[in-house]
Amino acid sequence: MMSSVKTIAVASLNPVKAEAVLHGFRRMFPEDEFQVQTVSVPSGVSDQPMTDEATLEGAATRAENAKAALPEADFWVGVEGGCDHLDAELVAFAWVRVLGRVQAGQARTALFQLPPAVAALVESGMELGDADDRIFGERNSKQANGAVGLLTGDVETRATFYEQAVVLALIPFRNPELYSID
């Protein structure tokens, strides 16, 4: 039996985020069909969140704002990249927040250490993508392979990096009986 196409509102116009979200949903629910609708909404945090808490807040706010902007969708997803200090090093990661009509889930990516030259630019107030472009001589890398792709030689890309967190954020949707909503 063919199911109807479900709409996922992704709270970003960045094609990398849309791709990661779509692939994550398809991996978790291969029997369903999905389409992505992107929407530009505010995160409520700085362009470069500098704490784990601010990054999670940005993802959650984006998801809520996407829901307000596109209430007819079936799911609303916020993806927010951020940085924080771990010991003396600056690390990068992202949070993903998924809202459904009755369920919600969230997960964080793994984190990785930024090179000192990139870290210095970010700590001075530059957004990570702009710092990467400057250090690596790239242009608009945040809509391509991102810092993780540049640093791993594309063994891991920004899309694959986010995709795992999307999958993990969907655990409550795959197992609703274990994550009851009161």
mmCIF file with all atom_site columns, C-alpha atoms in Angstrom:
data_model
loop_
_atom_site.group_PDB
_atom_site.id
_atom_site.type_symbol
_atom_site.label_atom_id
_atom_site.label_alt_id
_atom_site.label_comp_id
_atom_site.label_asym_id
_atom_site.label_entity_id
_atom_site.label_seq_id
_atom_site.pdbx_PDB_ins_code
_atom_site.Cartn_x
_atom_site.Cartn_y
_atom_site.Cartn_z
_atom_site.occupancy
_atom_site.B_iso_or_equiv
_atom_site.pdbx_formal_charge
_atom_site.auth_seq_id
_atom_site.auth_comp_id
_atom_site.auth_asym_id
_atom_site.auth_atom_id
_atom_site.pdbx_PDB_model_num
ATOM 1   C CA . MET A 1 1   ? 0.000  0.000  0.000  1.00 0.00 ? 1   MET A CA 1
ATOM 2   C CA . MET A 1 2   ? 1.421  3.368  -1.037 1.00 0.00 ? 2   MET A CA 1
ATOM 3   C CA . SER A 1 3   ? 1.515  5.968  1.706  1.00 0.00 ? 3   SER A CA 1
ATOM 4   C CA . SER A 1 4   ? 1.014  9.655  1.088  1.00 0.00 ? 4   SER A CA 1
ATOM 5   C CA . VAL A 1 5   ? 4.009  11.937 0.778  1.00 0.00 ? 5   VAL A CA 1
ATOM 6   C CA . LYS A 1 6   ? 4.924  13.536 4.088  1.00 0.00 ? 6   LYS A CA 1
ATOM 7   C CA . THR A 1 7   ? 6.287  17.071 4.147  1.00 0.00 ? 7   THR A CA 1
ATOM 8   C CA . ILE A 1 8   ? 9.324  17.980 6.215  1.00 0.00 ? 8   ILE A CA 1
ATOM 9   C CA . ALA A 1 9   ? 9.812  21.687 6.845  1.00 0.00 ? 9   ALA A CA 1
ATOM 10  C CA . VAL A 1 10  ? 13.536 22.327 7.201  1.00 0.00 ? 10  VAL A CA 1
ATOM 11  C CA . ALA A 1 11  ? 14.296 25.589 8.964  1.00 0.00 ? 11  ALA A CA 1
ATOM 12  C CA . SER A 1 12  ? 17.063 26.645 6.592  1.00 0.00 ? 12  SER A CA 1
ATOM 13  C CA . LEU A 1 13  ? 17.613 27.468 2.946  1.00 0.00 ? 13  LEU A CA 1
ATOM 14  C CA . ASN A 1 14  ? 20.983 25.673 3.093  1.00 0.00 ? 14  ASN A CA 1
ATOM 15  C CA . PRO A 1 15  ? 20.792 22.708 0.667  1.00 0.00 ? 15  PRO A CA 1
ATOM 16  C CA . VAL A 1 16  ? 23.232 20.693 2.806  1.00 0.00 ? 16  VAL A CA 1
ATOM 17  C CA . LYS A 1 17  ? 20.857 20.781 5.770  1.00 0.00 ? 17  LYS A CA 1
ATOM 18  C CA . ALA A 1 18  ? 17.864 19.878 3.574  1.00 0.00 ? 18  ALA A CA 1
ATOM 19  C CA . GLU A 1 19  ? 19.784 16.929 2.076  1.00 0.00 ? 19  GLU A CA 1
ATOM 20  C CA . ALA A 1 20  ? 20.876 15.654 5.493  1.00 0.00 ? 20  ALA A CA 1
ATOM 21  C CA . VAL A 1 21  ? 17.338 15.853 6.867  1.00 0.00 ? 21  VAL A CA 1
ATOM 22  C CA . LEU A 1 22  ? 15.797 14.103 3.862  1.00 0.00 ? 22  LEU A CA 1
ATOM 23  C CA . HIS A 1 23  ? 18.371 11.289 3.904  1.00 0.00 ? 23  HIS A CA 1
ATOM 24  C CA . GLY A 1 24  ? 17.978 10.806 7.660  1.00 0.00 ? 24  GLY A CA 1
ATOM 25  C CA . PHE A 1 25  ? 14.181 10.504 7.369  1.00 0.00 ? 25  PHE A CA 1
ATOM 26  C CA . ARG A 1 26  ? 14.497 8.102  4.426  1.00 0.00 ? 26  ARG A CA 1
ATOM 27  C CA . ARG A 1 27  ? 16.928 5.906  6.364  1.00 0.00 ? 27  ARG A CA 1
ATOM 28  C CA . MET A 1 28  ? 14.676 5.736  9.424  1.00 0.00 ? 28  MET A CA 1
ATOM 29  C CA . PHE A 1 29  ? 11.418 5.352  7.499  1.00 0.00 ? 29  PHE A CA 1
ATOM 30  C CA . PRO A 1 30  ? 12.239 3.694  4.152  1.00 0.00 ? 30  PRO A CA 1
ATOM 31  C CA . GLU A 1 31  ? 8.593  2.689  3.643  1.00 0.00 ? 31  GLU A CA 1
ATOM 32  C CA . ASP A 1 32  ? 7.472  6.340  3.572  1.00 0.00 ? 32  ASP A CA 1
ATOM 33  C CA . GLU A 1 33  ? 7.828  9.053  0.956  1.00 0.00 ? 33  GLU A CA 1
ATOM 34  C CA . PHE A 1 34  ? 9.068  12.481 1.971  1.00 0.00 ? 34  PHE A CA 1
ATOM 35  C CA . GLN A 1 35  ? 9.456  15.880 0.424  1.00 0.00 ? 35  GLN A CA 1
ATOM 36  C CA . VAL A 1 36  ? 11.389 18.766 1.918  1.00 0.00 ? 36  VAL A CA 1
ATOM 37  C CA . GLN A 1 37  ? 10.222 22.332 2.038  1.00 0.00 ? 37  GLN A CA 1
ATOM 38  C CA . THR A 1 38  ? 12.855 24.826 3.171  1.00 0.00 ? 38  THR A CA 1
ATOM 39  C CA . VAL A 1 39  ? 12.046 28.016 5.005  1.00 0.00 ? 39  VAL A CA 1
ATOM 40  C CA . SER A 1 40  ? 14.259 30.817 6.272  1.00 0.00 ? 40  SER A CA 1
ATOM 41  C CA . VAL A 1 41  ? 13.457 31.495 9.923  1.00 0.00 ? 41  VAL A CA 1
ATOM 42  C CA . PRO A 1 42  ? 15.409 33.107 12.756 1.00 0.00 ? 42  PRO A CA 1
ATOM 43  C CA . SER A 1 43  ? 17.308 30.954 15.229 1.00 0.00 ? 43  SER A CA 1
ATOM 44  C CA . GLY A 1 44  ? 17.063 33.356 18.139 1.00 0.00 ? 44  GLY A CA 1
ATOM 45  C CA . VAL A 1 45  ? 20.786 32.934 18.768 1.00 0.00 ? 45  VAL A CA 1
ATOM 46  C CA . SER A 1 46  ? 23.908 34.500 17.262 1.00 0.00 ? 46  SER A CA 1
ATOM 47  C CA . ASP A 1 47  ? 25.002 33.544 13.755 1.00 0.00 ? 47  ASP A CA 1
ATOM 48  C CA . GLN A 1 48  ? 27.778 31.549 15.411 1.00 0.00 ? 48  GLN A CA 1
ATOM 49  C CA . PRO A 1 49  ? 26.556 30.006 18.656 1.00 0.00 ? 49  PRO A CA 1
ATOM 50  C CA . MET A 1 50  ? 29.482 29.556 21.012 1.00 0.00 ? 50  MET A CA 1
ATOM 51  C CA . THR A 1 51  ? 28.051 27.152 23.590 1.00 0.00 ? 51  THR A CA 1
ATOM 52  C CA . ASP A 1 52  ? 26.346 23.791 23.533 1.00 0.00 ? 52  ASP A CA 1
ATOM 53  C CA . GLU A 1 53  ? 23.287 25.338 25.185 1.00 0.00 ? 53  GLU A CA 1
ATOM 54  C CA . ALA A 1 54  ? 22.991 28.199 22.665 1.00 0.00 ? 54  ALA A CA 1
ATOM 55  C CA . THR A 1 55  ? 23.357 25.761 19.775 1.00 0.00 ? 55  THR A CA 1
ATOM 56  C CA . LEU A 1 56  ? 20.551 23.541 21.091 1.00 0.00 ? 56  LEU A CA 1
ATOM 57  C CA . GLU A 1 57  ? 18.414 26.633 21.664 1.00 0.00 ? 57  GLU A CA 1
ATOM 58  C CA . GLY A 1 58  ? 19.017 27.689 18.056 1.00 0.00 ? 58  GLY A CA 1
ATOM 59  C CA . ALA A 1 59  ? 17.944 24.295 16.691 1.00 0.00 ? 59  ALA A CA 1
ATOM 60  C CA . ALA A 1 60  ? 14.825 24.243 18.890 1.00 0.00 ? 60  ALA A CA 1
ATOM 61  C CA . THR A 1 61  ? 13.875 27.817 17.993 1.00 0.00 ? 61  THR A CA 1
ATOM 62  C CA . ARG A 1 62  ? 14.362 27.134 14.290 1.00 0.00 ? 62  ARG A CA 1
ATOM 63  C CA . ALA A 1 63  ? 12.087 24.069 14.486 1.00 0.00 ? 63  ALA A CA 1
ATOM 64  C CA . GLU A 1 64  ? 9.386  26.035 16.344 1.00 0.00 ? 64  GLU A CA 1
ATOM 65  C CA . ASN A 1 65  ? 9.639  28.936 13.883 1.00 0.00 ? 65  ASN A CA 1
ATOM 66  C CA . ALA A 1 66  ? 9.404  26.550 10.929 1.00 0.00 ? 66  ALA A CA 1
ATOM 67  C CA . LYS A 1 67  ? 6.242  25.097 12.485 1.00 0.00 ? 67  LYS A CA 1
ATOM 68  C CA . ALA A 1 68  ? 4.771  28.585 12.778 1.00 0.00 ? 68  ALA A CA 1
ATOM 69  C CA . ALA A 1 69  ? 5.749  29.429 9.182  1.00 0.00 ? 69  ALA A CA 1
ATOM 70  C CA . LEU A 1 70  ? 4.608  26.143 7.602  1.00 0.00 ? 70  LEU A CA 1
ATOM 71  C CA . PRO A 1 71  ? 1.938  24.681 9.902  1.00 0.00 ? 71  PRO A CA 1
ATOM 72  C CA . GLU A 1 72  ? 0.655  22.363 7.170  1.00 0.00 ? 72  GLU A CA 1
ATOM 73  C CA . ALA A 1 73  ? 3.882  20.288 7.176  1.00 0.00 ? 73  ALA A CA 1
ATOM 74  C CA . ASP A 1 74  ? 4.084  16.917 8.925  1.00 0.00 ? 74  ASP A CA 1
ATOM 75  C CA . PHE A 1 75  ? 7.497  17.507 10.539 1.00 0.00 ? 75  PHE A CA 1
ATOM 76  C CA . TRP A 1 76  ? 9.587  20.571 11.380 1.00 0.00 ? 76  TRP A CA 1
ATOM 77  C CA . VAL A 1 77  ? 13.354 20.361 11.713 1.00 0.00 ? 77  VAL A CA 1
ATOM 78  C CA . GLY A 1 78  ? 15.928 22.789 13.049 1.00 0.00 ? 78  GLY A CA 1
ATOM 79  C CA . VAL A 1 79  ? 19.633 22.154 12.469 1.00 0.00 ? 79  VAL A CA 1
ATOM 80  C CA . GLU A 1 80  ? 22.069 24.484 14.209 1.00 0.00 ? 80  GLU A CA 1
ATOM 81  C CA . GLY A 1 81  ? 25.847 24.296 14.018 1.00 0.00 ? 81  GLY A CA 1
ATOM 82  C CA . GLY A 1 82  ? 27.836 25.590 16.934 1.00 0.00 ? 82  GLY A CA 1
ATOM 83  C CA . CYS A 1 83  ? 31.150 25.707 18.727 1.00 0.00 ? 83  CYS A CA 1
ATOM 84  C CA . ASP A 1 84  ? 32.222 25.384 22.329 1.00 0.00 ? 84  ASP A CA 1
ATOM 85  C CA . HIS A 1 85  ? 35.374 25.013 24.343 1.00 0.00 ? 85  HIS A CA 1
ATOM 86  C CA . LEU A 1 86  ? 36.432 21.578 25.467 1.00 0.00 ? 86  LEU A CA 1
ATOM 87  C CA . ASP A 1 87  ? 39.404 21.937 27.734 1.00 0.00 ? 87  ASP A CA 1
ATOM 88  C CA . ALA A 1 88  ? 41.595 24.438 25.858 1.00 0.00 ? 88  ALA A CA 1
ATOM 89  C CA . GLU A 1 89  ? 40.348 23.515 22.374 1.00 0.00 ? 89  GLU A CA 1
ATOM 90  C CA . LEU A 1 90  ? 37.519 24.959 20.295 1.00 0.00 ? 90  LEU A CA 1
ATOM 91  C CA . VAL A 1 91  ? 35.274 22.192 18.965 1.00 0.00 ? 91  VAL A CA 1
ATOM 92  C CA . ALA A 1 92  ? 32.473 22.195 16.399 1.00 0.00 ? 92  ALA A CA 1
ATOM 93  C CA . PHE A 1 93  ? 29.210 20.213 16.371 1.00 0.00 ? 93  PHE A CA 1
ATOM 94  C CA . ALA A 1 94  ? 25.518 20.651 15.586 1.00 0.00 ? 94  ALA A CA 1
ATOM 95  C CA . TRP A 1 95  ? 22.166 20.040 17.240 1.00 0.00 ? 95  TRP A CA 1
ATOM 96  C CA . VAL A 1 96  ? 19.109 18.721 15.422 1.00 0.00 ? 96  VAL A CA 1
ATOM 97  C CA . ARG A 1 97  ? 15.585 19.207 16.776 1.00 0.00 ? 97  ARG A CA 1
ATOM 98  C CA . VAL A 1 98  ? 12.646 17.433 15.107 1.00 0.00 ? 98  VAL A CA 1
ATOM 99  C CA . LEU A 1 99  ? 9.036  18.285 15.873 1.00 0.00 ? 99  LEU A CA 1
ATOM 100 C CA . GLY A 1 100 ? 6.048  16.211 14.789 1.00 0.00 ? 100 GLY A CA 1
ATOM 101 C CA . ARG A 1 101 ? 2.388  16.676 15.430 1.00 0.00 ? 101 ARG A CA 1
ATOM 102 C CA . VAL A 1 102 ? 2.601  14.823 18.782 1.00 0.00 ? 102 VAL A CA 1
ATOM 103 C CA . GLN A 1 103 ? 6.235  13.775 19.119 1.00 0.00 ? 103 GLN A CA 1
ATOM 104 C CA . ALA A 1 104 ? 9.594  15.537 19.373 1.00 0.00 ? 104 ALA A CA 1
ATOM 105 C CA . GLY A 1 105 ? 13.210 14.426 19.331 1.00 0.00 ? 105 GLY A CA 1
ATOM 106 C CA . GLN A 1 106 ? 16.672 15.909 19.389 1.00 0.00 ? 106 GLN A CA 1
ATOM 107 C CA . ALA A 1 107 ? 20.248 14.766 19.020 1.00 0.00 ? 107 ALA A CA 1
ATOM 108 C CA . ARG A 1 108 ? 23.711 16.241 18.753 1.00 0.00 ? 108 ARG A CA 1
ATOM 109 C CA . THR A 1 109 ? 26.359 15.302 16.249 1.00 0.00 ? 109 THR A CA 1
ATOM 110 C CA . ALA A 1 110 ? 29.778 14.139 17.253 1.00 0.00 ? 110 ALA A CA 1
ATOM 111 C CA . LEU A 1 111 ? 32.232 16.965 17.823 1.00 0.00 ? 111 LEU A CA 1
ATOM 112 C CA . PHE A 1 112 ? 35.638 17.654 16.352 1.00 0.00 ? 112 PHE A CA 1
ATOM 113 C CA . GLN A 1 113 ? 38.547 19.912 17.179 1.00 0.00 ? 113 GLN A CA 1
ATOM 114 C CA . LEU A 1 114 ? 39.068 22.991 15.037 1.00 0.00 ? 114 LEU A CA 1
ATOM 115 C CA . PRO A 1 115 ? 42.567 23.943 13.883 1.00 0.00 ? 115 PRO A CA 1
ATOM 116 C CA . PRO A 1 116 ? 44.091 26.856 15.840 1.00 0.00 ? 116 PRO A CA 1
ATOM 117 C CA . ALA A 1 117 ? 43.942 29.267 12.868 1.00 0.00 ? 117 ALA A CA 1
ATOM 118 C CA . VAL A 1 118 ? 40.232 28.589 12.326 1.00 0.00 ? 118 VAL A CA 1
ATOM 119 C CA . ALA A 1 119 ? 39.538 28.665 16.070 1.00 0.00 ? 119 ALA A CA 1
ATOM 120 C CA . ALA A 1 120 ? 41.216 32.066 16.417 1.00 0.00 ? 120 ALA A CA 1
ATOM 121 C CA . LEU A 1 121 ? 38.998 33.576 13.712 1.00 0.00 ? 121 LEU A CA 1
ATOM 122 C CA . VAL A 1 122 ? 35.843 32.068 15.221 1.00 0.00 ? 122 VAL A CA 1
ATOM 123 C CA . GLU A 1 123 ? 36.808 33.257 18.698 1.00 0.00 ? 123 GLU A CA 1
ATOM 124 C CA . SER A 1 124 ? 37.298 36.752 17.273 1.00 0.00 ? 124 SER A CA 1
ATOM 125 C CA . GLY A 1 125 ? 33.652 36.754 16.149 1.00 0.00 ? 125 GLY A CA 1
ATOM 126 C CA . MET A 1 126 ? 33.766 35.253 12.636 1.00 0.00 ? 126 MET A CA 1
ATOM 127 C CA . GLU A 1 127 ? 31.243 32.585 11.652 1.00 0.00 ? 127 GLU A CA 1
ATOM 128 C CA . LEU A 1 128 ? 32.846 29.137 11.248 1.00 0.00 ? 128 LEU A CA 1
ATOM 129 C CA . GLY A 1 129 ? 31.980 28.874 7.542  1.00 0.00 ? 129 GLY A CA 1
ATOM 130 C CA . ASP A 1 130 ? 33.611 32.238 6.821  1.00 0.00 ? 130 ASP A CA 1
ATOM 131 C CA . ALA A 1 131 ? 36.683 31.271 8.855  1.00 0.00 ? 131 ALA A CA 1
ATOM 132 C CA . ASP A 1 132 ? 36.954 27.992 6.908  1.00 0.00 ? 132 ASP A CA 1
ATOM 133 C CA . ASP A 1 133 ? 36.674 29.845 3.603  1.00 0.00 ? 133 ASP A CA 1
ATOM 134 C CA . ARG A 1 134 ? 39.446 32.209 4.612  1.00 0.00 ? 134 ARG A CA 1
ATOM 135 C CA . ILE A 1 135 ? 41.834 29.538 5.919  1.00 0.00 ? 135 ILE A CA 1
ATOM 136 C CA . PHE A 1 136 ? 41.181 26.949 3.200  1.00 0.00 ? 136 PHE A CA 1
ATOM 137 C CA . GLY A 1 137 ? 40.748 29.374 0.284  1.00 0.00 ? 137 GLY A CA 1
ATOM 138 C CA . GLU A 1 138 ? 37.207 28.139 -0.354 1.00 0.00 ? 138 GLU A CA 1
ATOM 139 C CA . ARG A 1 139 ? 33.980 29.933 -1.156 1.00 0.00 ? 139 ARG A CA 1
ATOM 140 C CA . ASN A 1 140 ? 30.688 29.229 0.624  1.00 0.00 ? 140 ASN A CA 1
ATOM 141 C CA . SER A 1 141 ? 31.940 25.938 2.079  1.00 0.00 ? 141 SER A CA 1
ATOM 142 C CA . LYS A 1 142 ? 29.064 25.917 4.587  1.00 0.00 ? 142 LYS A CA 1
ATOM 143 C CA . GLN A 1 143 ? 26.737 25.088 1.697  1.00 0.00 ? 143 GLN A CA 1
ATOM 144 C CA . ALA A 1 144 ? 29.097 22.352 0.533  1.00 0.00 ? 144 ALA A CA 1
ATOM 145 C CA . ASN A 1 145 ? 31.327 20.052 2.567  1.00 0.00 ? 145 ASN A CA 1
ATOM 146 C CA . GLY A 1 146 ? 31.795 22.379 5.569  1.00 0.00 ? 146 GLY A CA 1
ATOM 147 C CA . ALA A 1 147 ? 34.594 22.359 8.108  1.00 0.00 ? 147 ALA A CA 1
ATOM 148 C CA . VAL A 1 148 ? 34.274 18.622 8.683  1.00 0.00 ? 148 VAL A CA 1
ATOM 149 C CA . GLY A 1 149 ? 34.614 17.910 4.952  1.00 0.00 ? 149 GLY A CA 1
ATOM 150 C CA . LEU A 1 150 ? 37.564 20.239 4.544  1.00 0.00 ? 150 LEU A CA 1
ATOM 151 C CA . LEU A 1 151 ? 39.340 18.687 7.528  1.00 0.00 ? 151 LEU A CA 1
ATOM 152 C CA . THR A 1 152 ? 38.618 15.037 6.649  1.00 0.00 ? 152 THR A CA 1
ATOM 153 C CA . GLY A 1 153 ? 39.181 15.321 2.891  1.00 0.00 ? 153 GLY A CA 1
ATOM 154 C CA . ASP A 1 154 ? 35.451 14.619 2.482  1.00 0.00 ? 154 ASP A CA 1
ATOM 155 C CA . VAL A 1 155 ? 35.630 11.278 4.279  1.00 0.00 ? 155 VAL A CA 1
ATOM 156 C CA . GLU A 1 156 ? 32.869 12.943 6.330  1.00 0.00 ? 156 GLU A CA 1
ATOM 157 C CA . THR A 1 157 ? 30.918 15.846 4.810  1.00 0.00 ? 157 THR A CA 1
ATOM 158 C CA . ARG A 1 158 ? 28.643 18.363 6.425  1.00 0.00 ? 158 ARG A CA 1
ATOM 159 C CA . ALA A 1 159 ? 25.624 16.459 5.042  1.00 0.00 ? 159 ALA A CA 1
ATOM 160 C CA . THR A 1 160 ? 26.725 13.053 6.353  1.00 0.00 ? 160 THR A CA 1
ATOM 161 C CA . PHE A 1 161 ? 27.782 14.636 9.645  1.00 0.00 ? 161 PHE A CA 1
ATOM 162 C CA . TYR A 1 162 ? 24.292 16.085 10.184 1.00 0.00 ? 162 TYR A CA 1
ATOM 163 C CA . GLU A 1 163 ? 22.490 13.018 8.843  1.00 0.00 ? 163 GLU A CA 1
ATOM 164 C CA . GLN A 1 164 ? 23.458 10.802 11.770 1.00 0.00 ? 164 GLN A CA 1
ATOM 165 C CA . ALA A 1 165 ? 22.060 13.329 14.243 1.00 0.00 ? 165 ALA A CA 1
ATOM 166 C CA . VAL A 1 166 ? 18.816 13.488 12.218 1.00 0.00 ? 166 VAL A CA 1
ATOM 167 C CA . VAL A 1 167 ? 18.539 9.701  12.474 1.00 0.00 ? 167 VAL A CA 1
ATOM 168 C CA . LEU A 1 168 ? 19.154 9.821  16.227 1.00 0.00 ? 168 LEU A CA 1
ATOM 169 C CA . ALA A 1 169 ? 16.636 12.660 16.704 1.00 0.00 ? 169 ALA A CA 1
ATOM 170 C CA . LEU A 1 170 ? 14.028 10.440 15.022 1.00 0.00 ? 170 LEU A CA 1
ATOM 171 C CA . ILE A 1 171 ? 14.346 7.634  17.591 1.00 0.00 ? 171 ILE A CA 1
ATOM 172 C CA . PRO A 1 172 ? 11.210 8.788  19.492 1.00 0.00 ? 172 PRO A CA 1
ATOM 173 C CA . PHE A 1 173 ? 9.268  8.812  16.208 1.00 0.00 ? 173 PHE A CA 1
ATOM 174 C CA . ARG A 1 174 ? 10.338 5.270  15.393 1.00 0.00 ? 174 ARG A CA 1
ATOM 175 C CA . ASN A 1 175 ? 9.591  4.077  18.934 1.00 0.00 ? 175 ASN A CA 1
ATOM 176 C CA . PRO A 1 176 ? 6.611  6.175  20.049 1.00 0.00 ? 176 PRO A CA 1
ATOM 177 C CA . GLU A 1 177 ? 5.505  3.600  22.601 1.00 0.00 ? 177 GLU A CA 1
ATOM 178 C CA . LEU A 1 178 ? 8.765  4.153  24.491 1.00 0.00 ? 178 LEU A CA 1
ATOM 179 C CA . TYR A 1 179 ? 8.512  7.959  24.375 1.00 0.00 ? 179 TYR A CA 1
ATOM 180 C CA . SER A 1 180 ? 4.930  8.612  25.382 1.00 0.00 ? 180 SER A CA 1
ATOM 181 C CA . ILE A 1 181 ? 3.699  12.165 25.460 1.00 0.00 ? 181 ILE A CA 1
ATOM 182 C CA . ASP A 1 182 ? 1.742  13.077 28.593 1.00 0.00 ? 182 ASP A CA 1
#
